[in-house]
């Protein structure tokens, strides 16, 4: 019995052996005496060519094989006479696992736009582009674990269901088993969450950071890597309601150590992609954006700019004075819009920028306050074409200052007592950041829309598949 070989491996083998391949038909092209079938099994962007004799015996089978059909092919691996491939399979036996109705098959040549493919997201992994993107996604997840594992970071699993709003931005999806048609109410007429599943109001997490800090203040250096959820009504090419985030948190790191790690981390990931995913990246580069590889190499080989928010605002205001038009106004104290971030990165500096020391009022409660009383030790990494790819900070380690900030923002201390305990019992300087996995993938694949780098995107009014 011969075992199945993957297409990726078959393409590397020497000709002259009996092989078994299984996969989905990409194209079928009859010629005079033989038919050529391009077969793909997802192991590589490349197809293996199958050559089948066009005789009477094979005719019904050949008629039943169309694009999208699933087949098993037994045959001889031979040197290919045609150009484009070293070897091909001279088929001796083909088994049709599943035919594919050529009329109803959603992947037709006539519409291959990304917008259309999102409506058939259950089938789009079968296209070259999404095969490449999804293989890259998997490779990068592995690279992330390897990066931290090799540096002694502990992989910490933080909860998805939570009773606290880690970012304090009120963008949470509620989790409840209460009967929405008949909500139990307390004396004030509000929903009585003591009757809910967890006996309190709960939501899907927006970040694992708070629990990450608990881990870091015991294990030293940890990272999380999991799904996070934001009920922000942002219909942009860079926002998802469900996205994956990597959040390292490190005891004894100050803001500079934090920036150094973040810069090294992201460069290592891009280098990993260039070194290990060359075929898929080359495909995306050649097909959609022939500056992709150049951009990736540029990031690996450049030192990121480090700039205080206040300095960034000065540059942006100077640009406005010189006649540059932004949709949103810029002034000290306002949050930067993606057009501002991209101006700094793409037009002013021409490389990634780490922006630090943001006004405290536009950042979360847990960030370490600077001596000026106005800014916090925040750091956002801004990338070409993406804008913010990483957000992080040194954390407020001082109990009184942290409590003061929570009160100032009108947040409930009671819900956060467990978190505040880290500052009561052996508080330490510490820092961390969050990398949006899909934003990283946007950069690495050169795709334009975040919906196209996650298999099944969740966005406002869209939760199909
Ligand atoms: O800047 P954010 O909100 O920071 C945090 O959540 C911190 N707790 C991180 C930390 O310090 N541990 O989010 C971090 C990153 C952003 O820079 C962005 O890349 C990504 O997460 N992100 C999103 N990605 C896709 N869709 C969204 N709606 C996103 N919101 C944030
Ligand atoms: Mg942010």
Coordinates of C-alpha atoms and ligand atoms in Angstrom, one line a residue:
X1 CA 0.0 0.0 0.0
X2 CA 1.3 3.5 -0.8
X3 CA 0.6 6.3 1.7
X4 CA -0.7 9.7 0.6
X5 CA 1.9 12.3 0.0
X6 CA 1.1 16.0 0.3
X7 CA 1.5 18.2 -2.8
X8 CA 4.2 20.2 -1.1
X9 CA 6.3 17.1 -0.7
X10 CA 5.5 15.6 -4.1
X11 CA 6.8 18.7 -5.8
X12 CA 10.2 18.1 -4.0
X13 CA 10.4 14.4 -4.8
X14 CA 12.6 12.7 -7.5
X15 CA 10.6 11.3 -10.4
X16 CA 10.2 7.6 -10.9
X17 CA 8.1 6.4 -8.0
X18 CA 4.5 5.3 -7.4
X19 CA 2.6 8.0 -5.5
X20 CA -0.9 8.8 -4.1
X21 CA -2.2 12.3 -4.0
X22 CA -5.5 13.7 -2.7
X23 CA -7.0 17.1 -3.1
X24 CA -9.3 19.5 -4.8
X25 CA -9.3 20.2 -8.5
X26 CA -8.4 23.7 -9.4
X27 CA -8.6 23.4 -13.2
X28 CA -9.1 20.7 -15.8
X29 CA -7.7 21.3 -19.3
X30 CA -8.3 18.7 -22.0
X31 CA -5.9 18.3 -24.9
X32 CA -5.9 15.9 -27.8
X33 CA -4.8 12.7 -26.1
X34 CA -4.6 13.5 -22.4
X35 CA -6.3 15.8 -19.9
X36 CA -4.4 18.0 -17.4
X37 CA -5.7 18.4 -14.0
X38 CA -4.2 20.9 -11.5
X39 CA -4.6 19.5 -8.0
X40 CA -4.2 21.4 -4.8
X41 CA -4.5 20.1 -1.2
X42 CA -3.8 23.3 0.8
X43 CA -0.2 22.2 1.8
X44 CA 1.3 24.8 -0.6
X45 CA 0.3 27.6 -3.0
X46 CA 1.4 25.4 -5.8
X47 CA -0.6 22.7 -7.6
X48 CA 0.6 19.3 -8.9
X49 CA -0.2 18.5 -12.4
X50 CA -2.1 15.3 -13.1
X51 CA -2.0 13.8 -16.6
X52 CA -4.8 11.4 -17.5
X53 CA -5.2 9.5 -20.8
X54 CA -8.3 10.5 -22.7
X55 CA -9.5 7.0 -23.6
X56 CA -13.0 5.6 -23.7
X57 CA -12.6 4.0 -20.3
X58 CA -11.6 7.3 -18.6
X59 CA -14.2 9.4 -20.4
X60 CA -17.1 9.2 -17.8
X61 CA -14.7 9.9 -14.9
X62 CA -13.1 12.8 -16.7
X63 CA -16.6 14.2 -17.5
X64 CA -17.4 14.1 -13.8
X65 CA -14.3 15.8 -12.7
X66 CA -14.7 19.6 -12.6
X67 CA -13.2 22.6 -10.7
X68 CA -13.8 22.0 -7.0
X69 CA -14.2 18.3 -7.1
X70 CA -12.3 16.2 -4.6
X71 CA -10.2 13.3 -6.0
X72 CA -7.6 10.7 -5.1
X73 CA -5.0 10.0 -7.7
X74 CA -2.6 7.0 -7.9
X75 CA 0.1 7.0 -10.4
X76 CA 3.7 7.4 -11.4
X77 CA 5.6 10.6 -10.5
X78 CA 7.4 11.5 -13.7
X79 CA 9.5 14.4 -15.0
X80 CA 7.3 17.0 -16.4
X81 CA 7.8 18.0 -20.0
X82 CA 5.8 21.1 -19.7
X83 CA 7.4 24.2 -18.2
X84 CA 6.5 25.4 -14.7
X85 CA 6.9 22.2 -12.7
X86 CA 9.7 19.7 -12.2
X87 CA 7.4 16.7 -11.8
X88 CA 3.8 15.6 -12.5
X89 CA 1.7 12.5 -11.9
X90 CA 0.9 10.2 -14.8
X91 CA -2.4 8.9 -13.4
X92 CA -3.1 5.2 -13.4
X93 CA -6.2 5.4 -11.2
X94 CA -8.4 8.2 -10.1
X95 CA -11.1 7.9 -7.4
X96 CA -13.8 10.6 -7.3
X97 CA -14.5 11.4 -3.6
X98 CA -16.9 14.2 -4.2
X99 CA -18.1 15.8 -7.5
X100 CA -18.7 19.5 -7.6
X101 CA -21.7 21.0 -9.4
X102 CA -20.0 23.4 -11.9
X103 CA -23.1 25.6 -12.1
X104 CA -23.6 26.1 -8.3
X105 CA -20.0 26.2 -7.2
X106 CA -19.5 29.6 -5.6
X107 CA -15.9 30.1 -6.9
X108 CA -16.4 31.0 -10.5
X109 CA -14.0 33.0 -12.7
X110 CA -16.6 35.8 -13.2
X111 CA -16.5 37.3 -9.6
X112 CA -13.4 37.0 -7.6
X113 CA -13.6 40.3 -5.7
X114 CA -12.8 40.2 -2.0
X115 CA -16.2 41.7 -1.3
X116 CA -17.8 38.7 -3.1
X117 CA -15.5 36.2 -1.5
X118 CA -16.5 37.4 2.0
X119 CA -20.1 36.4 1.2
X120 CA -18.8 32.8 0.5
X121 CA -16.3 32.8 3.4
X122 CA -17.0 29.1 3.9
X123 CA -15.5 28.3 0.5
X124 CA -12.9 31.1 0.1
X125 CA -10.1 29.1 1.8
X126 CA -10.0 27.1 -1.5
X127 CA -8.7 30.1 -3.4
X128 CA -5.0 30.7 -3.8
X129 CA -5.1 34.0 -2.0
X130 CA -6.9 32.8 1.1
X131 CA -4.9 29.6 1.2
X132 CA -1.8 31.8 1.3
X133 CA -3.3 34.1 3.9
X134 CA -4.5 31.3 6.2
X135 CA -1.2 29.4 6.0
X136 CA 0.6 32.7 6.9
X137 CA -1.8 33.2 9.8
X138 CA -1.0 29.7 11.2
X139 CA 2.8 30.2 10.7
X140 CA 2.7 33.5 12.5
X141 CA 0.8 32.1 15.4
X142 CA 3.6 29.5 15.7
X143 CA 6.3 32.1 15.4
X144 CA 4.7 34.1 18.2
X145 CA 4.7 31.2 20.6
X146 CA 8.3 30.3 19.6
X147 CA 9.5 33.9 20.2
X148 CA 8.2 34.0 23.8
X149 CA 8.9 30.3 24.5
X150 CA 12.6 30.7 23.6
X151 CA 12.8 33.7 25.9
X152 CA 11.3 32.0 29.0
X153 CA 7.9 33.8 28.9
X154 CA 5.1 31.8 30.4
X155 CA 2.0 31.3 28.2
X156 CA -0.9 32.4 30.5
X157 CA -4.5 31.7 29.6
X158 CA -6.8 34.5 30.7
X159 CA -10.6 34.3 30.9
X160 CA -12.8 35.2 28.1
X161 CA -15.8 35.8 30.3
X162 CA -15.2 38.6 32.7
X163 CA -16.9 41.1 35.1
X164 CA -14.4 43.9 34.5
X165 CA -13.8 46.3 31.7
X166 CA -10.1 46.2 31.3
X167 CA -9.8 49.2 29.0
X168 CA -12.6 51.2 30.7
X169 CA -14.0 52.1 27.3
X170 CA -17.5 50.5 27.8
X171 CA -17.3 48.5 24.6
X172 CA -18.3 45.1 25.9
X173 CA -20.6 42.4 24.7
X174 CA -22.8 41.2 27.6
X175 CA -22.9 37.5 28.4
X176 CA -26.2 36.4 30.0
X177 CA -28.6 33.5 30.3
X178 CA -31.4 35.7 31.6
X179 CA -34.6 35.5 29.5
X180 CA -34.5 38.7 27.6
X181 CA -38.3 38.6 27.1
X182 CA -38.8 38.4 30.8
X183 CA -35.8 40.0 32.6
X184 CA -36.0 39.7 36.5
X185 CA -35.8 43.1 38.1
X186 CA -34.7 44.5 41.4
X187 CA -36.5 47.1 43.5
X188 CA -35.1 49.9 41.4
X189 CA -36.4 48.3 38.3
X190 CA -33.0 47.4 37.0
X191 CA -32.1 43.9 35.7
X192 CA -31.4 41.6 38.7
X193 CA -28.1 40.1 37.8
X194 CA -28.0 38.1 41.0
X195 CA -30.4 35.8 39.1
X196 CA -28.0 35.6 36.1
X197 CA -25.7 32.6 35.4
X198 CA -22.7 34.0 37.3
X199 CA -24.7 35.9 39.9
X200 CA -23.4 39.2 38.5
X201 CA -23.2 41.1 35.2
X202 CA -20.6 39.6 32.9
X203 CA -19.2 40.3 29.4
X204 CA -16.7 39.0 26.9
X205 CA -13.3 40.4 27.6
X206 CA -11.8 43.3 25.7
X207 CA -8.3 42.4 26.9
X208 CA -6.5 39.8 29.0
X209 CA -4.1 42.5 30.4
X210 CA -5.4 42.8 34.0
X211 CA -5.1 39.1 34.6
X212 CA -1.8 39.2 32.6
X213 CA -0.5 41.6 35.3
X214 CA -1.5 39.1 38.0
X215 CA 0.6 36.5 36.1
X216 CA 3.6 38.8 35.6
X217 CA 3.8 39.8 39.2
X218 CA 4.2 36.1 40.1
X219 CA 5.8 34.4 37.1
X220 CA 8.0 37.4 35.9
X221 CA 7.3 37.4 32.2
X222 CA 4.1 36.1 30.7
X223 CA 2.1 36.4 27.4
X224 CA -1.4 35.8 26.5
X225 CA -2.6 35.0 23.0
X226 CA -6.3 34.7 22.5
X227 CA -9.5 36.2 21.2
X228 CA -10.8 39.5 22.4
X229 CA -14.1 41.2 21.8
X230 CA -15.1 44.8 21.2
X231 CA -18.6 46.1 20.7
X232 CA -17.3 49.2 19.0
X233 CA -19.4 50.2 16.1
X234 CA -16.4 50.8 13.8
X235 CA -17.0 49.8 10.3
X236 CA -13.4 50.3 9.1
X237 CA -10.9 48.1 7.2
X238 CA -8.9 47.8 10.5
X239 CA -11.5 46.9 13.1
X240 CA -13.1 43.6 14.0
X241 CA -15.6 42.9 16.8
X242 CA -13.7 39.6 17.5
X243 CA -10.0 39.8 17.0
X244 CA -6.9 38.0 18.4
X245 CA -4.5 39.8 20.6
X246 CA -1.0 38.9 22.0
X247 CA -0.3 40.6 25.3
X248 CA 3.0 40.2 26.9
X249 CA 3.4 41.5 30.5
X250 CA 6.7 41.8 32.2
X251 CA 7.8 42.5 35.8
X252 CA 10.8 44.9 36.2
X253 CA 10.5 46.3 32.7
X254 CA 10.2 50.1 32.4
X255 CA 8.8 51.9 29.4
X256 CA 12.1 51.7 27.5
X257 CA 12.5 48.0 28.1
X258 CA 8.9 47.6 26.9
X259 CA 9.6 49.5 23.7
X260 CA 12.8 47.5 23.0
X261 CA 10.9 44.2 23.4
X262 CA 8.0 45.4 21.2
X263 CA 10.3 46.5 18.4
X264 CA 12.4 43.3 18.6
X265 CA 9.3 41.2 18.7
X266 CA 7.6 42.7 15.7
X267 CA 10.8 42.7 13.6
X268 CA 11.4 39.0 14.5
X269 CA 7.9 38.1 13.3
X270 CA 8.4 39.9 10.0
X271 CA 11.8 38.3 9.6
X272 CA 10.2 34.9 10.4
X273 CA 7.6 35.4 7.7
X274 CA 10.3 36.4 5.1
X275 CA 12.4 33.4 6.0
X276 CA 9.7 30.7 6.4
X277 CA 6.7 31.7 4.3
X278 CA 8.5 32.9 1.2
X279 CA 6.3 31.2 -1.4
X280 CA 3.0 32.6 0.0
X281 CA 4.5 36.1 0.4
X282 CA 5.9 36.1 -3.0
X283 CA 2.6 35.1 -4.4
X284 CA 0.8 38.0 -2.6
X285 CA 3.6 40.4 -3.7
X286 CA 3.4 39.4 -7.3
X287 CA -0.3 39.2 -7.5
X288 CA -1.5 42.3 -5.6
X289 CA 1.3 44.6 -4.4
X290 CA 4.8 44.4 -5.7
X291 CA 6.1 46.6 -2.9
X292 CA 5.1 44.1 -0.2
X293 CA 8.5 42.3 0.2
X294 CA 10.3 45.6 0.0
X295 CA 8.1 47.0 2.8
X296 CA 8.6 43.9 5.0
X297 CA 12.4 44.0 4.5
X298 CA 12.3 47.7 5.2
X299 CA 10.8 47.2 8.6
X300 CA 13.3 44.5 9.6
X301 CA 16.2 46.7 8.7
X302 CA 15.2 50.0 10.1
X303 CA 15.3 51.5 13.6
X304 CA 11.8 52.7 14.6
X305 CA 11.4 56.4 15.4
X306 CA 10.7 57.1 19.1
X307 CA 8.7 60.3 19.6
X308 CA 6.7 61.9 22.3
X309 CA 3.0 62.5 21.5
X310 CA 3.5 66.3 22.0
X311 CA 6.3 66.3 19.3
X312 CA 4.0 64.3 17.0
X313 CA 1.3 66.9 17.5
X314 CA 3.7 69.7 16.6
X315 CA 4.6 67.9 13.3
X316 CA 1.0 67.4 12.5
X317 CA 0.1 71.1 13.2
X318 CA 3.0 72.2 11.1
X319 CA 1.7 70.0 8.3
X320 CA -1.8 71.6 8.6
X321 CA -0.2 75.1 8.4
X322 CA 1.8 74.0 5.3
X323 CA -1.6 73.2 3.7
X324 CA -2.0 69.5 4.4
X325 CA -5.7 68.6 4.8
X326 CA -6.9 66.2 7.5
X327 CA -10.5 65.2 8.0
X328 CA -10.2 65.5 11.8
X329 CA -8.6 68.4 13.7
X330 CA -5.3 68.0 15.6
X331 CA -4.6 69.6 18.9
X332 CA -2.7 68.6 22.1
X333 CA -5.2 66.4 24.0
X334 CA -7.1 64.9 21.1
X335 CA -6.7 61.2 20.2
X336 CA -4.9 60.6 16.9
X337 CA -7.0 59.4 14.0
X338 CA -5.6 56.9 11.6
X339 CA -5.0 59.6 9.0
X340 CA -2.7 61.4 11.5
X341 CA -0.9 58.2 12.4
X342 CA -0.3 57.4 8.8
X343 CA 0.9 60.9 8.0
X344 CA 3.6 60.6 10.6
X345 CA 4.6 57.1 9.5
X346 CA 4.2 57.3 5.7
X347 CA 4.8 60.9 4.8
X348 CA 6.9 62.5 7.6
X349 CA 9.3 59.7 8.8
X350 CA 8.8 57.0 6.2
X351 CA 9.2 54.3 8.8
X352 CA 7.5 52.9 11.9
X353 CA 7.0 55.3 14.8
X354 CA 6.7 54.6 18.5
X355 CA 4.7 57.4 20.0
X356 CA 5.0 57.8 23.8
X357 CA 3.7 60.0 26.6
X358 CA 0.1 60.5 25.6
X359 CA -2.2 62.8 27.5
X360 CA -3.6 60.7 30.4
X361 CA -7.2 61.6 29.5
X362 CA -7.2 59.7 26.3
X363 CA -5.5 56.6 27.8
X364 CA -6.6 53.8 30.2
X365 CA -6.6 54.1 34.0
X366 CA -3.8 51.6 34.6
X367 CA -1.0 53.6 32.8
X368 CA 1.9 55.0 34.9
X369 CA 1.5 58.7 35.3
X370 CA 4.4 61.0 34.4
X371 CA 5.7 63.7 36.7
X372 CA 4.1 66.4 34.6
X373 CA 0.7 65.3 35.9
X374 CA -0.7 65.5 32.4
X375 CA 0.8 62.5 30.5
X376 CA 1.2 58.8 31.0
X377 CA 4.0 56.4 30.0
X378 CA 2.1 55.0 27.1
X379 CA 3.5 53.7 23.9
X380 CA 1.7 53.0 20.6
X381 CA 3.6 51.6 17.6
X382 CA 2.3 53.0 14.4
X383 CA 2.9 51.2 11.1
X384 CA 2.8 52.1 7.4
X385 CA -0.6 51.3 5.8
X386 CA -2.0 50.2 9.2
X387 CA -1.7 52.9 11.8
X388 CA -1.7 51.6 15.3
X389 CA -0.5 48.0 15.5
X390 CA 0.6 47.8 19.1
X391 CA -0.7 49.6 22.2
X392 CA 1.1 49.4 25.6
X393 CA 2.5 51.2 28.6
X394 CA 4.4 51.0 31.8
X395 CA 1.8 50.3 34.5
X396 CA 1.0 52.5 37.5
X397 CA 2.7 50.6 40.3
X398 CA 1.8 53.1 43.1
X399 CA -1.3 52.0 45.0
X400 CA -2.5 55.5 45.9
X401 CA -2.0 56.9 42.4
X402 CA -3.8 53.9 40.8
X403 CA -6.7 54.2 43.2
X404 CA -6.8 58.0 42.6
X405 CA -7.0 57.5 38.9
X406 CA -9.8 54.9 39.2
X407 CA -11.8 57.3 41.3
X408 CA -11.1 60.2 39.0
X409 CA -12.6 58.3 36.1
X410 CA -15.7 57.3 38.1
X411 CA -14.9 53.6 37.8
X412 CA -15.9 51.1 40.4
X413 CA -13.0 50.1 42.7
X414 CA -15.0 47.3 44.2
X415 CA -15.0 45.3 40.9
X416 CA -11.2 45.8 40.7
X417 CA -10.1 44.9 44.2
X418 CA -8.3 41.8 43.0
X419 CA -6.4 43.8 40.5
X420 CA -5.5 46.6 43.0
X421 CA -4.1 43.8 45.3
X422 CA -1.1 43.5 43.0
X423 CA -0.1 47.0 44.2
X424 CA -0.8 46.1 47.9
X425 CA 1.2 43.0 48.1
X426 CA 4.7 43.4 46.7
X427 CA 4.0 45.9 44.0
X428 CA 6.7 46.1 41.3
X429 CA 7.5 48.2 38.3
X430 CA 6.1 46.4 35.3
X431 CA 5.1 47.0 31.7
X432 CA 3.3 45.3 28.8
X433 CA 1.7 45.8 25.4
X434 CA -0.9 44.3 23.1
X435 CA -0.3 43.4 19.5
X436 CA -3.5 43.0 17.3
X437 CA -2.9 39.7 15.5
X438 CA -5.0 40.7 12.5
X439 CA -3.3 44.1 12.2
X440 CA 0.1 42.2 12.1
X441 CA -1.3 40.0 9.4
X442 CA -2.6 43.0 7.4
X443 CA 1.0 44.2 7.3
X444 CA 2.6 40.9 6.5
X445 CA 0.1 39.8 3.8
X446 CA -0.4 43.3 2.3
X447 CA -4.1 42.7 2.4
X448 CA -6.2 45.9 2.5
X449 CA -9.1 44.8 4.7
X450 CA -8.9 43.2 8.1
X451 CA -11.9 41.0 7.1
X452 CA -9.6 39.2 4.7
X453 CA -7.0 38.0 7.2
X454 CA -9.3 36.1 9.6
X455 CA -11.2 33.1 8.4
X456 CA -14.6 34.1 9.6
X457 CA -14.8 37.8 10.4
X458 CA -17.2 39.3 13.0
X459 CA -18.1 42.9 12.3
X460 CA -21.2 45.0 13.0
X461 CA -24.3 43.3 11.4
X462 CA -22.2 40.3 10.3
X463 CA -21.8 37.0 12.1
X464 CA -22.4 34.5 9.4
X465 CA -20.6 31.1 9.1
Ligands
LIG1 O1 -4.6 49.6 22.2 P1 -5.5 48.5 22.8 O2 -6.9 48.7 23.0 O3 -4.7 48.0 24.1 C1 -5.1 47.1 25.0 O4 -6.1 46.4 24.9 C2 -4.1 46.9 26.1 N1 -4.8 46.1 27.2 C3 -2.9 46.2 25.6 C4 -1.9 45.9 26.6 O5 -1.2 46.9 27.0 N2 -1.7 44.7 27.1 O6 -5.4 47.2 21.8 C5 -4.1 46.6 21.5 C6 -4.0 46.4 20.0 C7 -4.1 47.6 19.1 O7 -2.9 48.2 19.0 C8 -4.6 47.0 17.8 O8 -3.5 46.4 17.1 C9 -5.5 45.9 18.3 O9 -5.1 45.5 19.6 N3 -6.9 46.2 18.2 C10 -7.8 45.8 17.3 N4 -7.6 44.9 16.2 C11 -8.7 44.7 15.5 N5 -9.9 45.2 15.7 C12 -10.1 46.0 16.8 N6 -11.4 46.4 17.0 C13 -9.0 46.3 17.6 N7 -8.9 47.1 18.7 C14 -7.6 47.0 19.1
LIG2 MG1 -4.8 51.5 21.6

